[in-house]
mmCIF file of C-alpha atoms in Angstrom:
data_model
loop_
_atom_site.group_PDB
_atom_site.id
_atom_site.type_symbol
_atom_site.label_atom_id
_atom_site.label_comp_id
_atom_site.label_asym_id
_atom_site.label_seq_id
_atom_site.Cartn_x
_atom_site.Cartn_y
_atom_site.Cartn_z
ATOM 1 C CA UNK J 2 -97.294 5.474 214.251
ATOM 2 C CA UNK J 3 -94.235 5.645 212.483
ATOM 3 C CA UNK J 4 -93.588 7.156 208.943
ATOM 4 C CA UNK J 5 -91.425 6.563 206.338
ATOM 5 C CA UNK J 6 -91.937 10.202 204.603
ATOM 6 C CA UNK J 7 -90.975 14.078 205.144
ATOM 7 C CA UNK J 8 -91.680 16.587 203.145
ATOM 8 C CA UNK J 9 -91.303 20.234 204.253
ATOM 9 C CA UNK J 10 -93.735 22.167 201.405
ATOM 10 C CA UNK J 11 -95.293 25.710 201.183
ATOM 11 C CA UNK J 12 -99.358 26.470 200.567
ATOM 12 C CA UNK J 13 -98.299 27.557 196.848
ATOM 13 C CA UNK J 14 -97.554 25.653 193.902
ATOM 14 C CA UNK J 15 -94.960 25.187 191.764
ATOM 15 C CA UNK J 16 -95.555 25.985 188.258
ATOM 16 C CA UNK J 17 -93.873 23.359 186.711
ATOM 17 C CA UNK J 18 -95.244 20.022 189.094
ATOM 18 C CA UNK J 19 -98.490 22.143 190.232
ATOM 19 C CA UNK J 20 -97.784 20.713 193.605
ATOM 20 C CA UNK J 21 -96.849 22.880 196.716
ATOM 21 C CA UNK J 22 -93.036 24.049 196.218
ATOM 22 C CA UNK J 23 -90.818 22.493 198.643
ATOM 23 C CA UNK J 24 -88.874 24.621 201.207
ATOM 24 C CA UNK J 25 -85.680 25.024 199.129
ATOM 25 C CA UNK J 26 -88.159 26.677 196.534
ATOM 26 C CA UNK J 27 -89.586 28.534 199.167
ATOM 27 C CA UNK J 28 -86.478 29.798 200.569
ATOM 28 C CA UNK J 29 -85.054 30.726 197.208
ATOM 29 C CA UNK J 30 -88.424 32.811 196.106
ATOM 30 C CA UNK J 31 -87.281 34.933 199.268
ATOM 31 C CA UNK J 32 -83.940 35.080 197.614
ATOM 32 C CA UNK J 33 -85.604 36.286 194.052
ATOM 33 C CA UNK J 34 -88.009 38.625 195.938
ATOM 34 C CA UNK J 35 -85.186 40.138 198.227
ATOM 35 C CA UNK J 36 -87.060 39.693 201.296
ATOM 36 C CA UNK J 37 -84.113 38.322 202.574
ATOM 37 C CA UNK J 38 -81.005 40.481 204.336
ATOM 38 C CA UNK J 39 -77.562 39.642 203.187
ATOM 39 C CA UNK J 40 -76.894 38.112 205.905
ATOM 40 C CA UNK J 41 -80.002 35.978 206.003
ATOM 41 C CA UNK J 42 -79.700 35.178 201.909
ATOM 42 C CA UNK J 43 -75.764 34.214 202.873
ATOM 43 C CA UNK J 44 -77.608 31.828 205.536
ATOM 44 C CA UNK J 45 -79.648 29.990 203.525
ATOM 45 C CA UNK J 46 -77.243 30.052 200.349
ATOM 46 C CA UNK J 47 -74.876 27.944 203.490
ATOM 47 C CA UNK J 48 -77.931 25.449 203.912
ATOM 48 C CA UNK J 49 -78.440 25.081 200.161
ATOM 49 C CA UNK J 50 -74.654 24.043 199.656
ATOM 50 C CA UNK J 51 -74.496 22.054 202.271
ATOM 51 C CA UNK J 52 -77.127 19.964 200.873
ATOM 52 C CA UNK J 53 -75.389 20.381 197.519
ATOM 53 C CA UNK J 54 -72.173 18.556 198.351
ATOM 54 C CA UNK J 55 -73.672 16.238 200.938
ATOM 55 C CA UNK J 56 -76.777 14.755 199.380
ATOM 56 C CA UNK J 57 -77.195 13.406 195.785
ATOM 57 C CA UNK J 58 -79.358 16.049 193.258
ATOM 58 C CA UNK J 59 -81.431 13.065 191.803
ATOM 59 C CA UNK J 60 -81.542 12.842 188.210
ATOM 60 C CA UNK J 61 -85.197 13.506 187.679
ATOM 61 C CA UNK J 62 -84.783 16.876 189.495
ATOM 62 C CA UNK J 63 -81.205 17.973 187.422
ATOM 63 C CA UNK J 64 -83.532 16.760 184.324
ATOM 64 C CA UNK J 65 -86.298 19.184 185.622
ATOM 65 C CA UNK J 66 -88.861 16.215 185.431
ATOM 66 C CA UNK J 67 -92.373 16.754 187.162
ATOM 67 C CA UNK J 68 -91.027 15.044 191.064
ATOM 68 C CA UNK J 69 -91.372 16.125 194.182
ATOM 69 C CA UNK J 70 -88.671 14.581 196.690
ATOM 70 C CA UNK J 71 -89.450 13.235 200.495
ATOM 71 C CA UNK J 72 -87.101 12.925 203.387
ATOM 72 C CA UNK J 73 -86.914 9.303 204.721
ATOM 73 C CA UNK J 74 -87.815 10.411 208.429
ATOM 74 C CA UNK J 75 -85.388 7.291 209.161
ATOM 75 C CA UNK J 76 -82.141 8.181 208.176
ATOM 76 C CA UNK J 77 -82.620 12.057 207.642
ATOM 77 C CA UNK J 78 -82.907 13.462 211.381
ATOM 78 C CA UNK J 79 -79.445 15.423 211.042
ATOM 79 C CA UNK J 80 -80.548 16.768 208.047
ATOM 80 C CA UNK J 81 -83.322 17.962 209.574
ATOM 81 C CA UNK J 82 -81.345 20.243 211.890
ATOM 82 C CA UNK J 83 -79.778 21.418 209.667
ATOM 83 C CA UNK J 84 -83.065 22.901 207.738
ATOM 84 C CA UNK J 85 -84.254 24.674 211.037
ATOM 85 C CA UNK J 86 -82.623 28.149 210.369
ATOM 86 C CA UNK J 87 -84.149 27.719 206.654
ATOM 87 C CA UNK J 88 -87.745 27.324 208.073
ATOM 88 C CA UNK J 89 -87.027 29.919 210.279
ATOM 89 C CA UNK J 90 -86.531 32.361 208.170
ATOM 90 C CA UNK J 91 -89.777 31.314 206.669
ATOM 91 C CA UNK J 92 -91.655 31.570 209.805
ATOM 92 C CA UNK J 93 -89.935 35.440 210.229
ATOM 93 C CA UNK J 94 -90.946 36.432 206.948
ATOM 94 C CA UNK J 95 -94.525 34.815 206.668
ATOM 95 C CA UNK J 96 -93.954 32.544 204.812
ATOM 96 C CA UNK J 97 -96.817 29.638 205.299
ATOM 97 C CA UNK J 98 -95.491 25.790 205.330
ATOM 98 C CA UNK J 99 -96.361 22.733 206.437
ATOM 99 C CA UNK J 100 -94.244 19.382 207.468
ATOM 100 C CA UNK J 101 -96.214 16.253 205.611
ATOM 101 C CA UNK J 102 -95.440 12.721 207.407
ATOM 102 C CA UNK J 103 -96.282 10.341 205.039
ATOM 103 C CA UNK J 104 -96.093 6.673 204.541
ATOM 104 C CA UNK J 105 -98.363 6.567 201.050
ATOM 105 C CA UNK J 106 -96.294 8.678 197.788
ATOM 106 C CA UNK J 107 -97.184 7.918 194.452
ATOM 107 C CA UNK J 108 -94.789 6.525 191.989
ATOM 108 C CA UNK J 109 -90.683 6.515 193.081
ATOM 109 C CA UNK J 110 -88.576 7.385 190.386
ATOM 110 C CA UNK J 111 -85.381 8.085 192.465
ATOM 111 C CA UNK J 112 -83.977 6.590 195.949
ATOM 112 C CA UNK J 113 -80.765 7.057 197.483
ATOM 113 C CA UNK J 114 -79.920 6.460 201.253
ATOM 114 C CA UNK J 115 -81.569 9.909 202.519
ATOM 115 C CA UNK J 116 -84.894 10.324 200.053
ATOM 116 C CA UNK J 117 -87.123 9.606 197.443
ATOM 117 C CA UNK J 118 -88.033 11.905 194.320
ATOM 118 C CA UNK J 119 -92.235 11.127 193.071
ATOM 119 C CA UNK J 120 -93.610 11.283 189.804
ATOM 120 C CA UNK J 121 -95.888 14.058 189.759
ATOM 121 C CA UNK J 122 -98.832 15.108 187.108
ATOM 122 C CA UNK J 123 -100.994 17.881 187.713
ATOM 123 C CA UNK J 124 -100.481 18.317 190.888
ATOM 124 C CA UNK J 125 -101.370 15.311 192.057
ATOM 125 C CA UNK J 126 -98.153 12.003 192.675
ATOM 126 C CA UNK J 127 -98.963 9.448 190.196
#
């Protein structure tokens, strides 16, 4: 089977979507709860910038709109590699995640060449 979706998302939720908080959240709760040594939070602040200056911020999540945001699994594998050292550091510090294949997401409100950004309400994509 092949699948169009990626999401890499933690077992908690995010307060403002009520949906499991994606791994950047993940990561940066870490950062906030300094579980992290400096040079693991200089690590993932690397990985975070990276995806700064080489993948668009979609509007919806700069407006702080209720979205969650999917890898396409087709054009995304590189940026995958890039996100190992991140889940690593949640696997060392116990941090519980799971990697969601998906081909069925609710409403897209944002696609660029590398993901999609979903319409969220109570927890559950619209």
């Amino acid at each position: 089977m092949e699948y169009r979706y990626m999401r890499i998302q933690g077992r908690e939720n995010s307060y403002i979507t009520k949906y499991p908080k994606g791994i950047f959240s993940l990561c940066w709760n870490l950062v906030r709860d300094e579980q992290l040594t400096q040079e693991e939070k200089e690590l993932f602040i690397s990985i975070d910038d990276w995806f700064k200056e080489n993948l668009p911020e979609p509007a919806p999540c700069k407006n702080h709109e209720k979205v969650i945001t999917f890898f396409k699994c087709e054009s995304t594998l590189d940026m995958v590699e890039k996100l190992k050292p991140a889940i690593a550091l949640l696997d060392k510090h116990e941090k519980p995640y799971d990697v969601v294949y998906t081909n069925f997401v609710g409403t897209i409100v944002y696609e660029d060449e590398w993901q999609i950004a979903v319409q969220v309400e109570n927890g559950i994509m619209i």
